[in-house]
mmCIF file of C-alpha atoms in Angstrom:
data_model
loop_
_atom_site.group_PDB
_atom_site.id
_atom_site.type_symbol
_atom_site.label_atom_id
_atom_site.label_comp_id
_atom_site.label_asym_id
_atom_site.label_seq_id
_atom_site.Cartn_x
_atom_site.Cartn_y
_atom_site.Cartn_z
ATOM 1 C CA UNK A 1172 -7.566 41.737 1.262
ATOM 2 C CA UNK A 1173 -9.025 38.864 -0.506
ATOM 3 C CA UNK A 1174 -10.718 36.397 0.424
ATOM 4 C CA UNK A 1175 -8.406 33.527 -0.371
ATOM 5 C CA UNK A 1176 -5.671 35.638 2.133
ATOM 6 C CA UNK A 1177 -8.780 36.254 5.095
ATOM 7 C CA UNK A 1178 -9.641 32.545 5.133
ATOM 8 C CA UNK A 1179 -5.748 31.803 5.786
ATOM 9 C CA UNK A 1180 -5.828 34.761 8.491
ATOM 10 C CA UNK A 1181 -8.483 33.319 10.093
ATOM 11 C CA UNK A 1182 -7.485 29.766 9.915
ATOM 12 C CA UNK A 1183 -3.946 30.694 11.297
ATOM 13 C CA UNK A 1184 -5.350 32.844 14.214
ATOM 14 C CA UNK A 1185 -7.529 30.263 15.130
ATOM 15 C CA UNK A 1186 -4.870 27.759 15.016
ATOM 16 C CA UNK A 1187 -2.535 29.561 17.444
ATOM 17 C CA UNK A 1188 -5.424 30.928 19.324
ATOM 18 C CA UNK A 1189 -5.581 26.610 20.552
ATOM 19 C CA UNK A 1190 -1.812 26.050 20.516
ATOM 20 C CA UNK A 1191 -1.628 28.880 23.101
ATOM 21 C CA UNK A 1192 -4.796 27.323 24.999
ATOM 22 C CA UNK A 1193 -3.259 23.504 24.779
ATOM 23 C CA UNK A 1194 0.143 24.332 25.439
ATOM 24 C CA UNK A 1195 -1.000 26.285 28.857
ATOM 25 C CA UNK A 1196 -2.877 23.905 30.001
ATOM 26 C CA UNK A 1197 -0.197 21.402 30.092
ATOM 27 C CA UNK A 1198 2.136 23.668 31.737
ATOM 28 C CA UNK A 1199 -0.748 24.025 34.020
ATOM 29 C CA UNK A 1200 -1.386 20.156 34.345
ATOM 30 C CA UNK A 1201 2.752 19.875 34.890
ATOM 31 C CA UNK A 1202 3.429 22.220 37.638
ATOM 32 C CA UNK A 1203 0.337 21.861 39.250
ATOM 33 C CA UNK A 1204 -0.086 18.429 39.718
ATOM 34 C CA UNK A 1205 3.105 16.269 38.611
ATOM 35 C CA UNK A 1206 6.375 18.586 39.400
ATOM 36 C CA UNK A 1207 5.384 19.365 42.997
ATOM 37 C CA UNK A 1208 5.289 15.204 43.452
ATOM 38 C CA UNK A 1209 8.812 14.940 42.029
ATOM 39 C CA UNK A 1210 7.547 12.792 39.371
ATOM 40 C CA UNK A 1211 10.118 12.553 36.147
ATOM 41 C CA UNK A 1212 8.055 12.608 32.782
ATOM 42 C CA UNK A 1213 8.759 11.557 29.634
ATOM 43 C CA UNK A 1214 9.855 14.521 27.122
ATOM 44 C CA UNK A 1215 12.071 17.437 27.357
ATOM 45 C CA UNK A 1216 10.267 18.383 30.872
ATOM 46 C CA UNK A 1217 11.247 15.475 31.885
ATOM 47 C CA UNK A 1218 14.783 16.392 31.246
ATOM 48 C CA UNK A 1219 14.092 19.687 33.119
ATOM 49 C CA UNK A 1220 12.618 17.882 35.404
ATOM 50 C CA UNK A 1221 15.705 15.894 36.407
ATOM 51 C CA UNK A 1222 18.419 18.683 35.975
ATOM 52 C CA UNK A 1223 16.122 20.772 38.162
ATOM 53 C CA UNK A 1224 15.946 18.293 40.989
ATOM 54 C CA UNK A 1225 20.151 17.469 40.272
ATOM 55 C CA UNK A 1226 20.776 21.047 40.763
ATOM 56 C CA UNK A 1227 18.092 21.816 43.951
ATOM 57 C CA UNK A 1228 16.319 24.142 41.852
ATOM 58 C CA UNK A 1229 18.997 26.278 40.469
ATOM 59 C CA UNK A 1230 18.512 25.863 36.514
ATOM 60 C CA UNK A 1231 14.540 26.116 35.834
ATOM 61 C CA UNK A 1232 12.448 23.533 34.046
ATOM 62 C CA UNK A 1233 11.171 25.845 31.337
ATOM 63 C CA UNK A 1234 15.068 27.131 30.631
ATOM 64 C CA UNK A 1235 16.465 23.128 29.906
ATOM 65 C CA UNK A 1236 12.927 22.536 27.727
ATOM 66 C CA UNK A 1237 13.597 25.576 25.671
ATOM 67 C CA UNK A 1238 17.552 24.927 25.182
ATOM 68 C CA UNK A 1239 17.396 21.702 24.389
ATOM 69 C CA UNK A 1240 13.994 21.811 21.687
ATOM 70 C CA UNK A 1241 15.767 24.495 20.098
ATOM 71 C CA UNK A 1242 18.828 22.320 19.955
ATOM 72 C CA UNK A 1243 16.162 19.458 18.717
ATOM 73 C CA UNK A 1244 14.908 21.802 16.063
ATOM 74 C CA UNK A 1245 18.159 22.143 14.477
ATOM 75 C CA UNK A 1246 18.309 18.830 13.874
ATOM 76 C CA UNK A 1247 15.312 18.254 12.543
ATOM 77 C CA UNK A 1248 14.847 21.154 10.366
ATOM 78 C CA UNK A 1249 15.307 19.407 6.769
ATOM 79 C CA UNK A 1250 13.181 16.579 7.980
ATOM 80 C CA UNK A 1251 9.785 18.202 8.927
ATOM 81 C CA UNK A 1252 10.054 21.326 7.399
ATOM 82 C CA UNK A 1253 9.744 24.986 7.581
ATOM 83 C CA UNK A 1254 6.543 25.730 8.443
ATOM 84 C CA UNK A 1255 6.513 23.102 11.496
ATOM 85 C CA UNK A 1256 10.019 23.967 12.685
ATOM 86 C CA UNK A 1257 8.337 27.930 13.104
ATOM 87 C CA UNK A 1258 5.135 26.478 14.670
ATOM 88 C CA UNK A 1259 7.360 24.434 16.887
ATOM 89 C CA UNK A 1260 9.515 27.380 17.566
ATOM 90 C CA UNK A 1261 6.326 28.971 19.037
ATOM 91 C CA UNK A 1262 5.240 26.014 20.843
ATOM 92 C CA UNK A 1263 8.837 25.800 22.625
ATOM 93 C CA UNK A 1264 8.431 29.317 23.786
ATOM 94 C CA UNK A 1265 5.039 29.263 24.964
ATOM 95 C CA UNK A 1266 5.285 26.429 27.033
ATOM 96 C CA UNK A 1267 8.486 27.246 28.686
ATOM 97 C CA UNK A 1268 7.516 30.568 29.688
ATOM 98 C CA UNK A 1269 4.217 28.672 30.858
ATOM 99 C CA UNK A 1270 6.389 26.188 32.779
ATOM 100 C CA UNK A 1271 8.777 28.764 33.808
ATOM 101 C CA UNK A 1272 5.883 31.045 35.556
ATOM 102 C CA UNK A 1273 3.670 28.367 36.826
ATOM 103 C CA UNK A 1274 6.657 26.266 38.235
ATOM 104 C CA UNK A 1275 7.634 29.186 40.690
ATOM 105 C CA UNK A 1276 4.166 29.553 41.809
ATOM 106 C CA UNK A 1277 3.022 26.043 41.878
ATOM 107 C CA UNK A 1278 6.358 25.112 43.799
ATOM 108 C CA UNK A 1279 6.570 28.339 45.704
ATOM 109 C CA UNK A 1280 3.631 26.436 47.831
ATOM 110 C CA UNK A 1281 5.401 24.052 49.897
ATOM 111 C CA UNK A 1282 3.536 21.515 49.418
ATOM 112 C CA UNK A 1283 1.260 19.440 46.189
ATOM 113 C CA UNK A 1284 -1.957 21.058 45.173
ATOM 114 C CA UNK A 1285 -3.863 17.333 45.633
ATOM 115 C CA UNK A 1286 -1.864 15.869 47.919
ATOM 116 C CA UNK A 1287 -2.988 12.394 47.175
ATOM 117 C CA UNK A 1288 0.031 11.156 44.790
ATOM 118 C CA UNK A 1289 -2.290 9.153 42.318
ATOM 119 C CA UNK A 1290 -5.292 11.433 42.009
ATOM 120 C CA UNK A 1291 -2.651 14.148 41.449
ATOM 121 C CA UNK A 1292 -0.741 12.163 38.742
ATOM 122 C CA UNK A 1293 -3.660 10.944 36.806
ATOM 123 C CA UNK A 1294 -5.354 14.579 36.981
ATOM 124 C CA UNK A 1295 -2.096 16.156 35.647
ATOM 125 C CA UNK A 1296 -1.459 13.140 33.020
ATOM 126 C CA UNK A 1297 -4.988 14.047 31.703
ATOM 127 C CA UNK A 1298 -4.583 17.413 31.569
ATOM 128 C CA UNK A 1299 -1.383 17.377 29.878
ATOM 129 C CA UNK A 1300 -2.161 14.880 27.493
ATOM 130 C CA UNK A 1301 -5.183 17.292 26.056
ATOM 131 C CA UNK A 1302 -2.627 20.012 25.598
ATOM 132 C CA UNK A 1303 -0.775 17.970 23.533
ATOM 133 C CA UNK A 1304 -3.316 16.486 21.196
ATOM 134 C CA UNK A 1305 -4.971 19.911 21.291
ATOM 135 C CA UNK A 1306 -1.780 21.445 19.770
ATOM 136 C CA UNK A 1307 -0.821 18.539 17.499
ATOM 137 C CA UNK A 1308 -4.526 18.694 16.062
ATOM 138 C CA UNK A 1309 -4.055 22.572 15.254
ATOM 139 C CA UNK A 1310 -0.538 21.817 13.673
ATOM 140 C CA UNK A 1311 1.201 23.117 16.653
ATOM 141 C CA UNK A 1312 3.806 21.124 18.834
ATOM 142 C CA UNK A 1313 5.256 21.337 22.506
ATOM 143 C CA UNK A 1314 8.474 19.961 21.500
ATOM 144 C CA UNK A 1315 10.415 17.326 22.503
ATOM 145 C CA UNK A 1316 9.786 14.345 22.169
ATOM 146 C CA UNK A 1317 6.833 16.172 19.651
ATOM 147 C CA UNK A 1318 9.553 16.600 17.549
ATOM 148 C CA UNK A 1319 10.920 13.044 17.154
ATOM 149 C CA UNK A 1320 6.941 12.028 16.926
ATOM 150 C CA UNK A 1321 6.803 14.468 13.898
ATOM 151 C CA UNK A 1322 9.941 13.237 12.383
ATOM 152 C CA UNK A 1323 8.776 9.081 12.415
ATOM 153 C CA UNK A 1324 5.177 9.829 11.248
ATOM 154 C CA UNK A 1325 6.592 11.606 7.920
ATOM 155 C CA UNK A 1326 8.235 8.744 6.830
ATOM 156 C CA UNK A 1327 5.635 5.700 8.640
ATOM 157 C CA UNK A 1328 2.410 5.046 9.505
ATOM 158 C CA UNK A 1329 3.403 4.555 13.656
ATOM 159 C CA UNK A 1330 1.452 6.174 15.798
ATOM 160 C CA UNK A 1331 2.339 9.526 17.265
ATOM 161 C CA UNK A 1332 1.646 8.636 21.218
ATOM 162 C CA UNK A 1333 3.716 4.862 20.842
ATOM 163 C CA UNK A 1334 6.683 6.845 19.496
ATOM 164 C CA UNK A 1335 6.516 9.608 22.371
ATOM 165 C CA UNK A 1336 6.135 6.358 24.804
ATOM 166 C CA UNK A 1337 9.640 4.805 23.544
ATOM 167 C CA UNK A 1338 11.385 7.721 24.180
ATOM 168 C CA UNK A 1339 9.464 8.860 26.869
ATOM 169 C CA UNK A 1340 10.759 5.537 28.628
ATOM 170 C CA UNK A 1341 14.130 5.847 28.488
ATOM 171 C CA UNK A 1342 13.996 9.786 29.674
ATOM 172 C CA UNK A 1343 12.006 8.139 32.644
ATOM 173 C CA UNK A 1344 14.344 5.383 33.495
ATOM 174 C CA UNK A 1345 17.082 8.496 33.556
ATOM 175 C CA UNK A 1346 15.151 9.224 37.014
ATOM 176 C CA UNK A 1347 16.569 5.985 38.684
ATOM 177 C CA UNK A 1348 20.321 8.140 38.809
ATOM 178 C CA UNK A 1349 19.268 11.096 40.740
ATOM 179 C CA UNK A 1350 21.822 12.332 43.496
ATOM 180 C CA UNK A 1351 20.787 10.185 46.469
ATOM 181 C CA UNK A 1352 22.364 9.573 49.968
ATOM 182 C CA UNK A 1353 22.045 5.955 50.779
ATOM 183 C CA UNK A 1354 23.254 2.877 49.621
ATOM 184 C CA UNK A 1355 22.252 1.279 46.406
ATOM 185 C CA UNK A 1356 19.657 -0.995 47.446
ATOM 186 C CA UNK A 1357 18.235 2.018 49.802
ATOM 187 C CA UNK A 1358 18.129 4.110 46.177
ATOM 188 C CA UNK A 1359 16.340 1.406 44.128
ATOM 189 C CA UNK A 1360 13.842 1.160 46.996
ATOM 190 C CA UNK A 1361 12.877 5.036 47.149
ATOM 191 C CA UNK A 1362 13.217 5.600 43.282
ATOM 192 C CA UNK A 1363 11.307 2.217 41.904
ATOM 193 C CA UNK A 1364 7.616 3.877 43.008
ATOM 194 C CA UNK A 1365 8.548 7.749 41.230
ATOM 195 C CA UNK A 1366 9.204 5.845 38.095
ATOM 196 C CA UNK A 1367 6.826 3.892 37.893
ATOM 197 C CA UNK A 1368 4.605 7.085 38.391
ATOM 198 C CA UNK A 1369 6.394 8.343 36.087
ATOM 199 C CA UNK A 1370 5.946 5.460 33.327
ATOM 200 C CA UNK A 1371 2.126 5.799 34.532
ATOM 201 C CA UNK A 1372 2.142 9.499 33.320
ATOM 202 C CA UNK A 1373 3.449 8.517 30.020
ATOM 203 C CA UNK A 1374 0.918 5.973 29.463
ATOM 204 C CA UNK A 1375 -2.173 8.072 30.212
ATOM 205 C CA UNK A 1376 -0.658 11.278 28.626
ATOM 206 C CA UNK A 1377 0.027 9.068 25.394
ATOM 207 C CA UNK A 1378 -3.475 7.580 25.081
ATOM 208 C CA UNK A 1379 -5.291 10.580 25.638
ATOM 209 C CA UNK A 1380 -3.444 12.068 23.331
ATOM 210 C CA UNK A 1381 -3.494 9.551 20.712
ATOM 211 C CA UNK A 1382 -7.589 9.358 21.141
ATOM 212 C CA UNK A 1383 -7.683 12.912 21.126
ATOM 213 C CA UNK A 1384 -5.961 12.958 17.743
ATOM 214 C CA UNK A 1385 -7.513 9.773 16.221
ATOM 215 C CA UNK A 1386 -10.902 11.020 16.899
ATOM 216 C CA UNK A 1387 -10.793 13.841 14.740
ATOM 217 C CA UNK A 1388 -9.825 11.490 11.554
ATOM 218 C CA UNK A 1389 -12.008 8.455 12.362
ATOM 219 C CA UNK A 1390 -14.267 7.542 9.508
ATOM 220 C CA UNK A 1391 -17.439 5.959 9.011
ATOM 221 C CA UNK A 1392 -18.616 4.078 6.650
ATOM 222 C CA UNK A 1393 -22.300 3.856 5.576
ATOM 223 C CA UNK A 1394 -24.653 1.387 3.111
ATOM 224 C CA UNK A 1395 -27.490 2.439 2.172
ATOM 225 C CA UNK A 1396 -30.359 0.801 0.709
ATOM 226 C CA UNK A 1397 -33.294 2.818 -0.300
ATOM 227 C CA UNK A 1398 -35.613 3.079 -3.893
ATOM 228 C CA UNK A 1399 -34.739 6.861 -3.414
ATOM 229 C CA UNK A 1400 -31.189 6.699 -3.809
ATOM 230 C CA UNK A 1401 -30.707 9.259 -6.332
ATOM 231 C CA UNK A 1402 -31.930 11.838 -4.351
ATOM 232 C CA UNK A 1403 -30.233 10.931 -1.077
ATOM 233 C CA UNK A 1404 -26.721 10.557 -3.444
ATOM 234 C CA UNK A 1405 -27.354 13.953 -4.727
ATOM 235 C CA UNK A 1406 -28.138 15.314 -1.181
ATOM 236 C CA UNK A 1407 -24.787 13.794 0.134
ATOM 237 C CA UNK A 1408 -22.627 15.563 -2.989
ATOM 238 C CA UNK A 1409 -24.245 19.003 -2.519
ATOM 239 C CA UNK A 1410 -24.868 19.304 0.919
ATOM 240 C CA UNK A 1411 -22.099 16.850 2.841
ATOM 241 C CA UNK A 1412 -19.801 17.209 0.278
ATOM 242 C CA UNK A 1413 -19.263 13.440 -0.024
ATOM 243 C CA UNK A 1414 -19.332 11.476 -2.540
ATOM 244 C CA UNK A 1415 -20.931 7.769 -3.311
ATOM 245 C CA UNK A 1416 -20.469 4.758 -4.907
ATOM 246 C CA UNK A 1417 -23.492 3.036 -6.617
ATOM 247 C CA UNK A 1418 -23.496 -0.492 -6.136
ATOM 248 C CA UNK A 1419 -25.613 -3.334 -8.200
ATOM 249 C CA UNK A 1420 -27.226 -5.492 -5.773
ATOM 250 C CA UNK A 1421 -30.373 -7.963 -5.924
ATOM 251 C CA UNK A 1422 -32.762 -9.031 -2.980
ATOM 252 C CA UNK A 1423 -32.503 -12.250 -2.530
ATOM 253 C CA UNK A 1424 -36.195 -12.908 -0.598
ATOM 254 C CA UNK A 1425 -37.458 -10.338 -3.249
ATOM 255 C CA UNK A 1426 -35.510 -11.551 -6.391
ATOM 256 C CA UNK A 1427 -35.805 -7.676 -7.188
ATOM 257 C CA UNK A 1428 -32.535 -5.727 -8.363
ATOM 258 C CA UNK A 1429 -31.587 -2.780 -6.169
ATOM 259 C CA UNK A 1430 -28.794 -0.136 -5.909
ATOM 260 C CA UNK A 1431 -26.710 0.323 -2.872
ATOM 261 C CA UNK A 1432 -25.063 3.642 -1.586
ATOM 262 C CA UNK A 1433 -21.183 2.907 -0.005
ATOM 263 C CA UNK A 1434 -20.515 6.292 1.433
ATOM 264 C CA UNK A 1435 -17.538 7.119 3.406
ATOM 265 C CA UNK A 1436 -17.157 9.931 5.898
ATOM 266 C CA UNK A 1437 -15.397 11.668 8.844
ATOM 267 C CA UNK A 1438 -17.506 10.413 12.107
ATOM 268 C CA UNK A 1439 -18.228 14.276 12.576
ATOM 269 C CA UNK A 1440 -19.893 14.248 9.703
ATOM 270 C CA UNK A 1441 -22.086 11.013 10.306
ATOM 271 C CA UNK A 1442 -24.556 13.152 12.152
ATOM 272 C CA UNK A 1443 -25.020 15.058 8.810
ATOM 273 C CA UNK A 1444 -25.621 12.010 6.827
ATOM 274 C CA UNK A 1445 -28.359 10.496 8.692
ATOM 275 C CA UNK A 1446 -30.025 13.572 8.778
ATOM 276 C CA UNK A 1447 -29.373 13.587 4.529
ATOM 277 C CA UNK A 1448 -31.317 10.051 4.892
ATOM 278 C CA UNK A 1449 -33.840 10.720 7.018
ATOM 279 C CA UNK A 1450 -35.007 13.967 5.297
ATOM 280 C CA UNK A 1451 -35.337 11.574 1.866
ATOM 281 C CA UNK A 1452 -36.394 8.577 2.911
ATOM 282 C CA UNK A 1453 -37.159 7.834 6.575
ATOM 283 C CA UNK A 1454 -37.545 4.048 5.905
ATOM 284 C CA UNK A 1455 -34.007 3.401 4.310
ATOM 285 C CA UNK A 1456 -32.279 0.539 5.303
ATOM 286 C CA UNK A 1457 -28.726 2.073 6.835
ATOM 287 C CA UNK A 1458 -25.816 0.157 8.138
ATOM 288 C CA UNK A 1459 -22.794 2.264 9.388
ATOM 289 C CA UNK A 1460 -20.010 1.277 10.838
ATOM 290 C CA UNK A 1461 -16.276 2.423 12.076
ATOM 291 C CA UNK A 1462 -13.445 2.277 9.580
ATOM 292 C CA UNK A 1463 -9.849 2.413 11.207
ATOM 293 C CA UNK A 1464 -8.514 4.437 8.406
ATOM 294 C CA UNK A 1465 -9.482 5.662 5.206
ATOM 295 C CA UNK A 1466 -6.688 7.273 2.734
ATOM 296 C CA UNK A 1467 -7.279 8.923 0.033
ATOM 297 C CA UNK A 1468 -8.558 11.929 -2.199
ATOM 298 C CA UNK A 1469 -10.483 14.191 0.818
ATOM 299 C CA UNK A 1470 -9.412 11.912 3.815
ATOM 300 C CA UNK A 1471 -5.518 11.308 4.927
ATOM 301 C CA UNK A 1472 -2.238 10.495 3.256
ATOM 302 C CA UNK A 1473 -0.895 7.007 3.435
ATOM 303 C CA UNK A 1474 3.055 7.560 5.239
ATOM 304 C CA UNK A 1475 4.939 5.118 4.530
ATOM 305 C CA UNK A 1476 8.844 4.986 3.257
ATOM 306 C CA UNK A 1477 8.909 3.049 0.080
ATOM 307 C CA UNK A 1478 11.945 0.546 -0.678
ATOM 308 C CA UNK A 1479 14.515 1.295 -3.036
ATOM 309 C CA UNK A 1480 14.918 -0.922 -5.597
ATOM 310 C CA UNK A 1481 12.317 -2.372 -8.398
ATOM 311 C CA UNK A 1482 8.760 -2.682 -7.101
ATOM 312 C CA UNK A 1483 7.283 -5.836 -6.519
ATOM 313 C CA UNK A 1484 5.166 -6.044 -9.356
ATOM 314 C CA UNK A 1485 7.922 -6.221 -11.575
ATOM 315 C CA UNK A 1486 8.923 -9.799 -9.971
ATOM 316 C CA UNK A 1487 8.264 -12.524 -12.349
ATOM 317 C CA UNK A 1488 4.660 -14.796 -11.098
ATOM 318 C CA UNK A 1489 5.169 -18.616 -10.005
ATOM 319 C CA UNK A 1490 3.207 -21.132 -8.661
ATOM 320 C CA UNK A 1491 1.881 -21.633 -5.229
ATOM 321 C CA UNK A 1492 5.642 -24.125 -4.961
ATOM 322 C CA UNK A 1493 7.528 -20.272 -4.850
ATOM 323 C CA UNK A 1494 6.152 -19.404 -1.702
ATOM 324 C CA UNK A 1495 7.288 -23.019 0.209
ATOM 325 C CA UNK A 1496 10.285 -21.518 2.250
ATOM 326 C CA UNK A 1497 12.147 -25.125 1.453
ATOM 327 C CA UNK A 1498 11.201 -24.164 -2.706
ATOM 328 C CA UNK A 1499 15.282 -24.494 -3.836
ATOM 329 C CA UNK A 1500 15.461 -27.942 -1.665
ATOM 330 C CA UNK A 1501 12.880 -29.359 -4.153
ATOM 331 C CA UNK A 1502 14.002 -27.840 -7.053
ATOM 332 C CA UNK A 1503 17.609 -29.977 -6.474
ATOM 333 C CA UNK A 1504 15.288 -32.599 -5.783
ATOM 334 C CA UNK A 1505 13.991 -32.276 -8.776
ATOM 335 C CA UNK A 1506 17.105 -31.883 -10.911
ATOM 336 C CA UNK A 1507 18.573 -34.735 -9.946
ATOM 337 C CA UNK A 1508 15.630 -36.910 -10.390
ATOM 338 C CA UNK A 1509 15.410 -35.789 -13.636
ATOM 339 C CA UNK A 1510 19.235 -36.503 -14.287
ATOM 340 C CA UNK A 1511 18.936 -40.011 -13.027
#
């Protein structure tokens, strides 16, 4: 085996090793702490979640998820491909067999772990949403609503946790037509509070998600002024394996000329830098600061659907008059002034 084929092995193994591990511990932060409350969720639990209460229990949570992502896959198969349709596949199993075993023991009690309803929902929302950021960072998915997520950020650049909370929404709102004896006004009453637990969950689930995510491609940018730049340039090549733009600069109380390092990195790797720095030149001048986004050659891929049709830089160049949303008004204006 080479080593090319054992670096793949390893990376794979590790990479299911934290699907497994993320997508337990949201079946865990489910059925522990949000099911017993009968709290609707967004995604395809939360469609589980509201046949299973429809039905009194007959048809499990974990059997609806797993029907209905595989019927979700199908779908989406050309769209995200292969590779994350069989990861996804994986996902879908894992966590309905999680849901499907913790739900009868969870709900087997009689009663909510925490019985406190907002303690419980905010514990389980956290939990759940590092299960799903865990998985999404390791290329895995839970499904669902995963899978729409997935879908939008091939082809744009909006976030995965604001498209899980427009669905999510709309699955949650579903919860307001559960079977009910009482009048209308009576059902509005009881069912108002669940969703908006419910539209809670989504929230927190989504955020913590979203920052789980996000923090493992924020960047940092540094500048660096120091007479040793060479060395700490070199340094940040070989060792960091990051590269730098030299700048021309001049001091302005000095009236000397000086060269300035623009360095970009993942904020992982920020620690590394200084420490490139310090062991150089302990008395560089450093700025650093957070960059939302940086897309490129070593960092992330710009998504975003191009328009047909000819690209704007084919469009013929006017004056500043072209961009006056009354422009043609004028130009008749014009015309007829000039025909007079």
């Amino acid at each position: 085996m080479n080593k090319e084929k054992y670096n793949s092995l390893m990376t794979n193994g590790k990479d299911y090793i934290f699907i497994i591990f993320g997508l337990m511990l949201y079946a865990f932060g489910f059925c522990a702490f949000i099911l017993p409350h009968k709290i609707v969720i967004g995604g395809m639990s939360g469609v589980g979640t509201l046949i299973y209460f429809a039905t009194n229990g007959l048809i499990s949570v974990g059997v609806t998820s797993f029907v209905l992502n595989l019927c979700l896959l199908a779908l989406a198969y050309r769209v995200v491909g292969r590779k994350f349709v069989l990861r996804t596949i994986f996902g879908v199993t894992v966590i309905s067999l999680g849901i499907g075993t913790l739900e009868s023991i969870f709900m087997g009690l009689g009663h909510p772990l925490i019985p406190d309803r907002v303690v419980s929902v905010v514990m389980g929302a956290i939990l759940c949403g590092i299960g799903v950021g865990t998985a999404f960072i390791h290329n895995g998915s839970s499904g669902g609503t995963d899978i729409i997520a997935a879908m939008v950020s091939k082809v744009s650049n909006v976030s995965i946790g604001r498209t899980m909370i427009y669905v999510d929404f709309c699955i949650v709102s579903s919860s307001l037509f559960l079977p009910f004896d009482g009048t209308f006004e009576q059902r509005i009453e009881a069912r108002i509070p669940t969703m908006v637990y419910g539209f809670m969950v989504t929230l927190i689930v989504s955020y913590v998600c979203d920052m789980l995510i996000n923090s493992n491609r924020q960047a940092t940018q540094f500048i660096i002024f120091s007479p040793k730049w060479k060395e700490i340039a070199d340094k940040i090549n070989t060792e960091a394996h990051r590269g730098c733009t030299v700048l021309d600069g001049k001091g302005w109380y000095s009236k000397q000329d000086v060269k300035i390092l623009l360095v970009f990195s993942r904020k992982i790797e920020s620690v590394t830098i200084f420490r490139i720095i310090k062991s150089v030149d302990e008395e560089a001048f450093v700025t650093q600061g957070l960059v939302n986004g940086v897309y490129g050659k070593g960092f992330d891929k710009v998504k975003i659907k191009m328009r047909k049709g000819k690209p704007h830089t084919n469009l013929p160049v006017h004056g500043p008059e072209d961009f006056n949303p009354d422009i043609e008004a004028i130009r008749q204006v014009r015309r007829s002034n000039q025909e007079e």
